[in-house]
Amino acid sequence: MIRHTVAFRLRHPARSEQERDFLIAARALAGIPGVERFEQLRQTSPKNDFAFGFSMEFADQAAYDGYNEHPVHVAFVADRWAAEVEDFLELDYEPIG
């Protein structure tokens, strides 16, 4: 199992229409084959500057690779992510043991 997470900050004002539209558009990622347990998260801690997080799981590397290459993901990154995300940190984990 691979847990894919990304913490990010948008270029849009907090609670704006643009922010809402971005988060709605990102829900399309949940429908990509192989994506499990998709979540959108809002930061509650003042310990970092990232306002949001996405988290999802994949059964294996093949499912994760399929997600990365899927046209919906590729288009979202090109059309929305690259233009609207100010900064991000991506982390991919496998359970230990």
mmCIF file of N, CA, C and O in Angstrom:
data_model
loop_
_atom_site.group_PDB
_atom_site.id
_atom_site.type_symbol
_atom_site.label_atom_id
_atom_site.label_comp_id
_atom_site.label_asym_id
_atom_site.label_seq_id
_atom_site.Cartn_x
_atom_site.Cartn_y
_atom_site.Cartn_z
ATOM 1 N N MET A 1 0.841 -1.178 0.000
ATOM 2 C CA MET A 1 0.000 0.000 0.000
ATOM 3 C C MET A 1 0.891 1.247 0.000
ATOM 4 O O MET A 1 1.909 1.277 0.680
ATOM 5 N N ILE A 2 0.507 2.219 -0.771
ATOM 6 C CA ILE A 2 1.192 3.512 -0.811
ATOM 7 C C ILE A 2 0.195 4.582 -0.400
ATOM 8 O O ILE A 2 -0.917 4.650 -0.937
ATOM 9 N N ARG A 3 0.588 5.409 0.550
ATOM 10 C CA ARG A 3 -0.228 6.562 0.944
ATOM 11 C C ARG A 3 0.429 7.800 0.344
ATOM 12 O O ARG A 3 1.559 8.151 0.678
ATOM 13 N N HIS A 4 -0.296 8.429 -0.556
ATOM 14 C CA HIS A 4 0.173 9.631 -1.251
ATOM 15 C C HIS A 4 -0.459 10.834 -0.565
ATOM 16 O O HIS A 4 -1.682 10.907 -0.428
ATOM 17 N N THR A 5 0.385 11.763 -0.113
ATOM 18 C CA THR A 5 -0.112 12.972 0.538
ATOM 19 C C THR A 5 0.576 14.179 -0.064
ATOM 20 O O THR A 5 1.731 14.114 -0.484
ATOM 21 N N VAL A 6 -0.153 15.261 -0.082
ATOM 22 C CA VAL A 6 0.433 16.522 -0.525
ATOM 23 C C VAL A 6 -0.164 17.641 0.329
ATOM 24 O O VAL A 6 -1.371 17.704 0.540
ATOM 25 N N ALA A 7 0.716 18.450 0.897
ATOM 26 C CA ALA A 7 0.316 19.646 1.636
ATOM 27 C C ALA A 7 0.596 20.829 0.724
ATOM 28 O O ALA A 7 1.624 20.861 0.039
ATOM 29 N N PHE A 8 -0.321 21.807 0.711
ATOM 30 C CA PHE A 8 -0.141 22.902 -0.238
ATOM 31 C C PHE A 8 -0.811 24.183 0.217
ATOM 32 O O PHE A 8 -1.648 24.201 1.118
ATOM 33 N N ARG A 9 -0.400 25.260 -0.451
ATOM 34 C CA ARG A 9 -0.964 26.584 -0.231
ATOM 35 C C ARG A 9 -1.387 27.131 -1.589
ATOM 36 O O ARG A 9 -0.625 27.076 -2.555
ATOM 37 N N LEU A 10 -2.588 27.630 -1.660
ATOM 38 C CA LEU A 10 -3.107 28.193 -2.901
ATOM 39 C C LEU A 10 -2.745 29.673 -3.041
ATOM 40 O O LEU A 10 -2.483 30.356 -2.046
ATOM 41 N N ARG A 11 -2.781 30.149 -4.271
ATOM 42 C CA ARG A 11 -2.550 31.574 -4.547
ATOM 43 C C ARG A 11 -3.794 32.408 -4.256
ATOM 44 O O ARG A 11 -3.726 33.633 -4.223
ATOM 45 N N HIS A 12 -4.924 31.762 -4.062
ATOM 46 C CA HIS A 12 -6.204 32.448 -3.870
ATOM 47 C C HIS A 12 -6.383 32.912 -2.425
ATOM 48 O O HIS A 12 -5.860 32.290 -1.503
ATOM 49 N N PRO A 13 -7.177 33.966 -2.230
ATOM 50 C CA PRO A 13 -7.506 34.376 -0.867
ATOM 51 C C PRO A 13 -8.257 33.261 -0.128
ATOM 52 O O PRO A 13 -9.031 32.511 -0.733
ATOM 53 N N ALA A 14 -8.023 33.184 1.172
ATOM 54 C CA ALA A 14 -8.693 32.179 1.998
ATOM 55 C C ALA A 14 -10.208 32.336 1.917
ATOM 56 O O ALA A 14 -10.732 33.449 1.929
ATOM 57 N N ARG A 15 -10.874 31.201 1.785
ATOM 58 C CA ARG A 15 -12.351 31.113 1.743
ATOM 59 C C ARG A 15 -12.960 31.815 0.534
ATOM 60 O O ARG A 15 -14.143 32.150 0.536
ATOM 61 N N SER A 16 -12.173 32.053 -0.490
ATOM 62 C CA SER A 16 -12.664 32.729 -1.689
ATOM 63 C C SER A 16 -13.379 31.753 -2.622
ATOM 64 O O SER A 16 -13.268 30.532 -2.477
ATOM 65 N N GLU A 17 -14.063 32.304 -3.591
ATOM 66 C CA GLU A 17 -14.739 31.505 -4.622
ATOM 67 C C GLU A 17 -13.716 30.704 -5.432
ATOM 68 O O GLU A 17 -13.957 29.547 -5.776
ATOM 69 N N GLN A 18 -12.577 31.311 -5.713
ATOM 70 C CA GLN A 18 -11.528 30.624 -6.467
ATOM 71 C C GLN A 18 -10.991 29.417 -5.687
ATOM 72 O O GLN A 18 -10.747 28.359 -6.269
ATOM 73 N N GLU A 19 -10.812 29.585 -4.388
ATOM 74 C CA GLU A 19 -10.379 28.478 -3.545
ATOM 75 C C GLU A 19 -11.401 27.350 -3.585
ATOM 76 O O GLU A 19 -11.052 26.190 -3.773
ATOM 77 N N ARG A 20 -12.650 27.689 -3.432
ATOM 78 C CA ARG A 20 -13.729 26.695 -3.465
ATOM 79 C C ARG A 20 -13.765 25.970 -4.804
ATOM 80 O O ARG A 20 -13.877 24.741 -4.852
ATOM 81 N N ASP A 21 -13.632 26.707 -5.898
ATOM 82 C CA ASP A 21 -13.653 26.104 -7.229
ATOM 83 C C ASP A 21 -12.491 25.126 -7.425
ATOM 84 O O ASP A 21 -12.658 24.065 -8.017
ATOM 85 N N PHE A 22 -11.316 25.491 -6.929
ATOM 86 C CA PHE A 22 -10.160 24.599 -7.034
ATOM 87 C C PHE A 22 -10.426 23.292 -6.295
ATOM 88 O O PHE A 22 -10.174 22.203 -6.821
ATOM 89 N N LEU A 23 -10.919 23.386 -5.080
ATOM 90 C CA LEU A 23 -11.175 22.188 -4.273
ATOM 91 C C LEU A 23 -12.264 21.316 -4.892
ATOM 92 O O LEU A 23 -12.167 20.081 -4.863
ATOM 93 N N ILE A 24 -13.265 21.931 -5.471
ATOM 94 C CA ILE A 24 -14.307 21.160 -6.163
ATOM 95 C C ILE A 24 -13.720 20.441 -7.364
ATOM 96 O O ILE A 24 -13.972 19.262 -7.580
ATOM 97 N N ALA A 25 -12.914 21.149 -8.151
ATOM 98 C CA ALA A 25 -12.293 20.530 -9.328
ATOM 99 C C ALA A 25 -11.394 19.362 -8.933
ATOM 100 O O ALA A 25 -11.320 18.353 -9.640
ATOM 101 N N ALA A 26 -10.717 19.477 -7.800
ATOM 102 C CA ALA A 26 -9.795 18.429 -7.354
ATOM 103 C C ALA A 26 -10.509 17.138 -6.986
ATOM 104 O O ALA A 26 -9.887 16.067 -6.983
ATOM 105 N N ARG A 27 -11.775 17.194 -6.709
ATOM 106 C CA ARG A 27 -12.533 15.980 -6.381
ATOM 107 C C ARG A 27 -12.522 14.972 -7.523
ATOM 108 O O ARG A 27 -12.724 13.780 -7.310
ATOM 109 N N ALA A 28 -12.279 15.428 -8.731
ATOM 110 C CA ALA A 28 -12.201 14.522 -9.885
ATOM 111 C C ALA A 28 -11.086 13.494 -9.712
ATOM 112 O O ALA A 28 -11.161 12.396 -10.267
ATOM 113 N N LEU A 29 -10.067 13.836 -8.936
ATOM 114 C CA LEU A 29 -8.962 12.902 -8.710
ATOM 115 C C LEU A 29 -9.438 11.630 -8.013
ATOM 116 O O LEU A 29 -8.876 10.555 -8.224
ATOM 117 N N ALA A 30 -10.459 11.740 -7.202
ATOM 118 C CA ALA A 30 -10.989 10.586 -6.463
ATOM 119 C C ALA A 30 -11.564 9.523 -7.390
ATOM 120 O O ALA A 30 -11.616 8.350 -7.028
ATOM 121 N N GLY A 31 -11.978 9.908 -8.586
ATOM 122 C CA GLY A 31 -12.582 8.973 -9.525
ATOM 123 C C GLY A 31 -11.592 8.240 -10.416
ATOM 124 O O GLY A 31 -11.985 7.386 -11.213
ATOM 125 N N ILE A 32 -10.316 8.540 -10.276
ATOM 126 C CA ILE A 32 -9.314 7.871 -11.098
ATOM 127 C C ILE A 32 -9.156 6.431 -10.604
ATOM 128 O O ILE A 32 -9.046 6.196 -9.397
ATOM 129 N N PRO A 33 -9.143 5.461 -11.513
ATOM 130 C CA PRO A 33 -8.993 4.070 -11.087
ATOM 131 C C PRO A 33 -7.740 3.873 -10.230
ATOM 132 O O PRO A 33 -6.675 4.421 -10.537
ATOM 133 N N GLY A 34 -7.907 3.136 -9.148
ATOM 134 C CA GLY A 34 -6.808 2.854 -8.238
ATOM 135 C C GLY A 34 -6.759 3.756 -7.027
ATOM 136 O O GLY A 34 -6.107 3.434 -6.034
ATOM 137 N N VAL A 35 -7.430 4.912 -7.077
ATOM 138 C CA VAL A 35 -7.443 5.831 -5.939
ATOM 139 C C VAL A 35 -8.395 5.287 -4.873
ATOM 140 O O VAL A 35 -9.555 4.995 -5.151
ATOM 141 N N GLU A 36 -7.893 5.174 -3.659
ATOM 142 C CA GLU A 36 -8.685 4.737 -2.519
ATOM 143 C C GLU A 36 -8.559 5.773 -1.399
ATOM 144 O O GLU A 36 -7.531 6.420 -1.271
ATOM 145 N N ARG A 37 -9.583 5.929 -0.640
ATOM 146 C CA ARG A 37 -9.586 6.772 0.572
ATOM 147 C C ARG A 37 -9.130 8.206 0.300
ATOM 148 O O ARG A 37 -8.343 8.781 1.057
ATOM 149 N N PHE A 38 -9.640 8.795 -0.764
ATOM 150 C CA PHE A 38 -9.300 10.177 -1.111
ATOM 151 C C PHE A 38 -9.898 11.122 -0.065
ATOM 152 O O PHE A 38 -11.076 11.016 0.286
ATOM 153 N N GLU A 39 -9.070 12.032 0.426
ATOM 154 C CA GLU A 39 -9.539 13.040 1.378
ATOM 155 C C GLU A 39 -8.959 14.401 1.018
ATOM 156 O O GLU A 39 -7.803 14.495 0.590
ATOM 157 N N GLN A 40 -9.771 15.432 1.233
ATOM 158 C CA GLN A 40 -9.299 16.807 1.185
ATOM 159 C C GLN A 40 -9.287 17.289 2.632
ATOM 160 O O GLN A 40 -10.264 17.108 3.365
ATOM 161 N N LEU A 41 -8.198 17.928 3.020
ATOM 162 C CA LEU A 41 -8.008 18.307 4.418
ATOM 163 C C LEU A 41 -7.661 19.791 4.529
ATOM 164 O O LEU A 41 -6.971 20.337 3.672
ATOM 165 N N ARG A 42 -8.131 20.403 5.610
ATOM 166 C CA ARG A 42 -7.799 21.811 5.883
ATOM 167 C C ARG A 42 -6.880 21.845 7.107
ATOM 168 O O ARG A 42 -7.182 21.223 8.125
ATOM 169 N N GLN A 43 -5.792 22.563 7.007
ATOM 170 C CA GLN A 43 -4.815 22.687 8.086
ATOM 171 C C GLN A 43 -5.432 23.394 9.283
ATOM 172 O O GLN A 43 -6.123 24.399 9.133
ATOM 173 N N THR A 44 -5.157 22.886 10.470
ATOM 174 C CA THR A 44 -5.652 23.519 11.691
ATOM 175 C C THR A 44 -4.517 24.004 12.588
ATOM 176 O O THR A 44 -4.767 24.690 13.566
ATOM 177 N N SER A 45 -3.293 23.657 12.254
ATOM 178 C CA SER A 45 -2.139 24.012 13.079
ATOM 179 C C SER A 45 -1.419 25.234 12.517
ATOM 180 O O SER A 45 -1.265 25.361 11.306
ATOM 181 N N PRO A 46 -0.932 26.101 13.389
ATOM 182 C CA PRO A 46 -0.132 27.244 12.928
ATOM 183 C C PRO A 46 1.344 26.885 12.717
ATOM 184 O O PRO A 46 2.159 27.758 12.456
ATOM 185 N N LYS A 47 1.693 25.607 12.771
ATOM 186 C CA LYS A 47 3.091 25.190 12.724
ATOM 187 C C LYS A 47 3.700 25.179 11.328
ATOM 188 O O LYS A 47 4.893 24.972 11.177
ATOM 189 N N ASN A 48 2.881 25.372 10.284
ATOM 190 C CA ASN A 48 3.416 25.470 8.933
ATOM 191 C C ASN A 48 2.510 26.378 8.099
ATOM 192 O O ASN A 48 1.431 26.756 8.530
ATOM 193 N N ASP A 49 2.962 26.700 6.904
ATOM 194 C CA ASP A 49 2.234 27.639 6.047
ATOM 195 C C ASP A 49 1.302 26.972 5.050
ATOM 196 O O ASP A 49 0.686 27.653 4.228
ATOM 197 N N PHE A 50 1.211 25.644 5.071
ATOM 198 C CA PHE A 50 0.342 24.944 4.131
ATOM 199 C C PHE A 50 -1.086 24.937 4.664
ATOM 200 O O PHE A 50 -1.336 24.540 5.794
ATOM 201 N N ALA A 51 -2.024 25.372 3.835
ATOM 202 C CA ALA A 51 -3.413 25.509 4.264
ATOM 203 C C ALA A 51 -4.241 24.244 4.038
ATOM 204 O O ALA A 51 -5.244 24.034 4.713
ATOM 205 N N PHE A 52 -3.824 23.405 3.075
ATOM 206 C CA PHE A 52 -4.624 22.249 2.680
ATOM 207 C C PHE A 52 -3.768 21.008 2.526
ATOM 208 O O PHE A 52 -2.552 21.091 2.382
ATOM 209 N N GLY A 53 -4.454 19.890 2.499
ATOM 210 C CA GLY A 53 -3.802 18.637 2.181
ATOM 211 C C GLY A 53 -4.733 17.739 1.409
ATOM 212 O O GLY A 53 -5.953 17.810 1.575
ATOM 213 N N PHE A 54 -4.164 16.933 0.544
ATOM 214 C CA PHE A 54 -4.875 15.833 -0.098
ATOM 215 C C PHE A 54 -4.187 14.558 0.359
ATOM 216 O O PHE A 54 -2.950 14.509 0.464
ATOM 217 N N SER A 55 -4.979 13.544 0.610
ATOM 218 C CA SER A 55 -4.448 12.249 0.991
ATOM 219 C C SER A 55 -5.221 11.180 0.240
ATOM 220 O O SER A 55 -6.443 11.293 0.072
ATOM 221 N N MET A 56 -4.506 10.159 -0.226
ATOM 222 C CA MET A 56 -5.148 9.039 -0.906
ATOM 223 C C MET A 56 -4.249 7.824 -0.789
ATOM 224 O O MET A 56 -3.061 7.957 -0.474
ATOM 225 N N GLU A 57 -4.810 6.672 -1.030
ATOM 226 C CA GLU A 57 -4.046 5.434 -0.948
ATOM 227 C C GLU A 57 -4.147 4.663 -2.250
ATOM 228 O O GLU A 57 -5.136 4.790 -2.987
ATOM 229 N N PHE A 58 -3.102 3.870 -2.493
ATOM 230 C CA PHE A 58 -3.035 2.996 -3.663
ATOM 231 C C PHE A 58 -2.631 1.611 -3.203
ATOM 232 O O PHE A 58 -1.786 1.480 -2.310
ATOM 233 N N ALA A 59 -3.190 0.600 -3.823
ATOM 234 C CA ALA A 59 -2.902 -0.778 -3.431
ATOM 235 C C ALA A 59 -1.438 -1.132 -3.647
ATOM 236 O O ALA A 59 -0.854 -1.887 -2.866
ATOM 237 N N ASP A 60 -0.819 -0.569 -4.701
ATOM 238 C CA ASP A 60 0.559 -0.934 -5.038
ATOM 239 C C ASP A 60 1.151 0.112 -5.981
ATOM 240 O O ASP A 60 0.478 1.079 -6.360
ATOM 241 N N GLN A 61 2.389 -0.106 -6.352
ATOM 242 C CA GLN A 61 3.093 0.842 -7.218
ATOM 243 C C GLN A 61 2.426 0.978 -8.584
ATOM 244 O O GLN A 61 2.378 2.068 -9.160
ATOM 245 N N ALA A 62 1.905 -0.127 -9.106
ATOM 246 C CA ALA A 62 1.237 -0.067 -10.411
ATOM 247 C C ALA A 62 0.020 0.848 -10.366
ATOM 248 O O ALA A 62 -0.216 1.627 -11.302
ATOM 249 N N ALA A 63 -0.761 0.776 -9.296
ATOM 250 C CA ALA A 63 -1.931 1.646 -9.156
ATOM 251 C C ALA A 63 -1.498 3.109 -9.038
ATOM 252 O O ALA A 63 -2.118 4.004 -9.629
ATOM 253 N N TYR A 64 -0.428 3.352 -8.291
ATOM 254 C CA TYR A 64 0.083 4.712 -8.133
ATOM 255 C C TYR A 64 0.605 5.257 -9.458
ATOM 256 O O TYR A 64 0.331 6.403 -9.821
ATOM 257 N N ASP A 65 1.342 4.438 -10.188
ATOM 258 C CA ASP A 65 1.837 4.860 -11.494
ATOM 259 C C ASP A 65 0.686 5.153 -12.454
ATOM 260 O O ASP A 65 0.742 6.122 -13.224
ATOM 261 N N GLY A 66 -0.345 4.318 -12.406
ATOM 262 C CA GLY A 66 -1.515 4.547 -13.248
ATOM 263 C C GLY A 66 -2.189 5.874 -12.948
ATOM 264 O O GLY A 66 -2.624 6.589 -13.861
ATOM 265 N N TYR A 67 -2.273 6.228 -11.678
ATOM 266 C CA TYR A 67 -2.831 7.514 -11.260
ATOM 267 C C TYR A 67 -1.998 8.664 -11.819
ATOM 268 O O TYR A 67 -2.534 9.622 -12.394
ATOM 269 N N ASN A 68 -0.682 8.588 -11.651
ATOM 270 C CA ASN A 68 0.196 9.668 -12.113
ATOM 271 C C ASN A 68 0.111 9.889 -13.614
ATOM 272 O O ASN A 68 0.271 11.014 -14.086
ATOM 273 N N GLU A 69 -0.140 8.822 -14.364
ATOM 274 C CA GLU A 69 -0.202 8.909 -15.825
ATOM 275 C C GLU A 69 -1.612 9.106 -16.374
ATOM 276 O O GLU A 69 -1.782 9.344 -17.569
ATOM 277 N N HIS A 70 -2.616 9.015 -15.495
ATOM 278 C CA HIS A 70 -4.004 9.110 -15.959
ATOM 279 C C HIS A 70 -4.294 10.508 -16.525
ATOM 280 O O HIS A 70 -3.866 11.526 -15.960
ATOM 281 N N PRO A 71 -5.032 10.594 -17.629
ATOM 282 C CA PRO A 71 -5.319 11.898 -18.256
ATOM 283 C C PRO A 71 -6.001 12.910 -17.333
ATOM 284 O O PRO A 71 -5.742 14.108 -17.451
ATOM 285 N N VAL A 72 -6.851 12.457 -16.426
ATOM 286 C CA VAL A 72 -7.513 13.383 -15.499
ATOM 287 C C VAL A 72 -6.480 14.017 -14.561
ATOM 288 O O VAL A 72 -6.512 15.230 -14.318
ATOM 289 N N HIS A 73 -5.563 13.215 -14.055
ATOM 290 C CA HIS A 73 -4.513 13.737 -13.174
ATOM 291 C C HIS A 73 -3.579 14.667 -13.945
ATOM 292 O O HIS A 73 -3.267 15.777 -13.482
ATOM 293 N N VAL A 74 -3.133 14.236 -15.106
ATOM 294 C CA VAL A 74 -2.222 15.049 -15.926
ATOM 295 C C VAL A 74 -2.861 16.401 -16.256
ATOM 296 O O VAL A 74 -2.220 17.450 -16.136
ATOM 297 N N ALA A 75 -4.129 16.396 -16.635
ATOM 298 C CA ALA A 75 -4.828 17.639 -16.971
ATOM 299 C C ALA A 75 -5.010 18.527 -15.745
ATOM 300 O O ALA A 75 -4.832 19.750 -15.830
ATOM 301 N N PHE A 76 -5.357 17.936 -14.600
ATOM 302 C CA PHE A 76 -5.535 18.725 -13.385
ATOM 303 C C PHE A 76 -4.229 19.424 -13.007
ATOM 304 O O PHE A 76 -4.227 20.618 -12.677
ATOM 305 N N VAL A 77 -3.128 18.701 -13.066
ATOM 306 C CA VAL A 77 -1.829 19.300 -12.733
ATOM 307 C C VAL A 77 -1.495 20.432 -13.705
ATOM 308 O O VAL A 77 -1.075 21.522 -13.295
ATOM 309 N N ALA A 78 -1.686 20.202 -14.989
ATOM 310 C CA ALA A 78 -1.346 21.211 -15.998
ATOM 311 C C ALA A 78 -2.274 22.415 -15.962
ATOM 312 O O ALA A 78 -1.815 23.564 -16.064
ATOM 313 N N ASP A 79 -3.567 22.159 -15.815
ATOM 314 C CA ASP A 79 -4.559 23.227 -15.949
ATOM 315 C C ASP A 79 -4.862 23.971 -14.652
ATOM 316 O O ASP A 79 -5.193 25.157 -14.698
ATOM 317 N N ARG A 80 -4.792 23.291 -13.526
ATOM 318 C CA ARG A 80 -5.174 23.920 -12.259
ATOM 319 C C ARG A 80 -3.995 24.025 -11.288
ATOM 320 O O ARG A 80 -3.690 25.108 -10.795
ATOM 321 N N TRP A 81 -3.367 22.881 -11.009
ATOM 322 C CA TRP A 81 -2.319 22.844 -9.977
ATOM 323 C C TRP A 81 -1.188 23.829 -10.293
ATOM 324 O O TRP A 81 -0.812 24.644 -9.441
ATOM 325 N N ALA A 82 -0.634 23.758 -11.470
ATOM 326 C CA ALA A 82 0.517 24.591 -11.825
ATOM 327 C C ALA A 82 0.202 26.079 -11.733
ATOM 328 O O ALA A 82 1.057 26.875 -11.342
ATOM 329 N N ALA A 83 -1.024 26.455 -12.056
ATOM 330 C CA ALA A 83 -1.403 27.869 -12.059
ATOM 331 C C ALA A 83 -1.880 28.380 -10.702
ATOM 332 O O ALA A 83 -1.736 29.575 -10.417
ATOM 333 N N GLU A 84 -2.432 27.491 -9.866
ATOM 334 C CA GLU A 84 -3.128 27.960 -8.669
ATOM 335 C C GLU A 84 -2.451 27.615 -7.347
ATOM 336 O O GLU A 84 -2.808 28.169 -6.315
ATOM 337 N N VAL A 85 -1.488 26.724 -7.374
ATOM 338 C CA VAL A 85 -0.806 26.329 -6.138
ATOM 339 C C VAL A 85 0.467 27.155 -5.979
ATOM 340 O O VAL A 85 1.319 27.181 -6.868
ATOM 341 N N GLU A 86 0.569 27.806 -4.847
ATOM 342 C CA GLU A 86 1.723 28.668 -4.543
ATOM 343 C C GLU A 86 2.937 27.837 -4.132
ATOM 344 O O GLU A 86 4.051 28.103 -4.573
ATOM 345 N N ASP A 87 2.721 26.845 -3.276
ATOM 346 C CA ASP A 87 3.814 26.014 -2.782
ATOM 347 C C ASP A 87 3.222 24.699 -2.299
ATOM 348 O O ASP A 87 2.044 24.647 -1.909
ATOM 349 N N PHE A 88 4.039 23.627 -2.308
ATOM 350 C CA PHE A 88 3.539 22.334 -1.848
ATOM 351 C C PHE A 88 4.679 21.439 -1.390
ATOM 352 O O PHE A 88 5.847 21.677 -1.695
ATOM 353 N N LEU A 89 4.288 20.415 -0.656
ATOM 354 C CA LEU A 89 5.193 19.370 -0.207
ATOM 355 C C LEU A 89 4.486 18.045 -0.442
ATOM 356 O O LEU A 89 3.384 17.830 0.057
ATOM 357 N N GLU A 90 5.111 17.176 -1.223
ATOM 358 C CA GLU A 90 4.531 15.874 -1.536
ATOM 359 C C GLU A 90 5.272 14.794 -0.765
ATOM 360 O O GLU A 90 6.510 14.780 -0.741
ATOM 361 N N LEU A 91 4.509 13.902 -0.135
ATOM 362 C CA LEU A 91 5.069 12.791 0.622
ATOM 363 C C LEU A 91 4.343 11.509 0.230
ATOM 364 O O LEU A 91 3.107 11.488 0.194
ATOM 365 N N ASP A 92 5.102 10.472 -0.045
ATOM 366 C CA ASP A 92 4.537 9.169 -0.390
ATOM 367 C C ASP A 92 5.134 8.146 0.563
ATOM 368 O O ASP A 92 6.358 8.039 0.678
ATOM 369 N N TYR A 93 4.261 7.407 1.221
ATOM 370 C CA TYR A 93 4.686 6.471 2.261
ATOM 371 C C TYR A 93 4.215 5.057 1.965
ATOM 372 O O TYR A 93 3.140 4.861 1.396
ATOM 373 N N GLU A 94 5.001 4.091 2.441
ATOM 374 C CA GLU A 94 4.599 2.694 2.541
ATOM 375 C C GLU A 94 4.670 2.314 4.009
ATOM 376 O O GLU A 94 5.607 2.736 4.702
ATOM 377 N N PRO A 95 3.721 1.541 4.495
ATOM 378 C CA PRO A 95 3.771 1.121 5.896
ATOM 379 C C PRO A 95 5.035 0.303 6.192
ATOM 380 O O PRO A 95 5.511 -0.452 5.326
ATOM 381 N N ILE A 96 5.552 0.454 7.365
ATOM 382 C CA ILE A 96 6.701 -0.327 7.826
ATOM 383 C C ILE A 96 6.182 -1.585 8.510
ATOM 384 O O ILE A 96 5.296 -1.517 9.350
ATOM 385 N N GLY A 97 6.761 -2.693 8.133
ATOM 386 C CA GLY A 97 6.412 -3.942 8.813
ATOM 387 C C GLY A 97 5.404 -4.748 8.160
ATOM 388 O O GLY A 97 4.402 -4.774 7.763
#
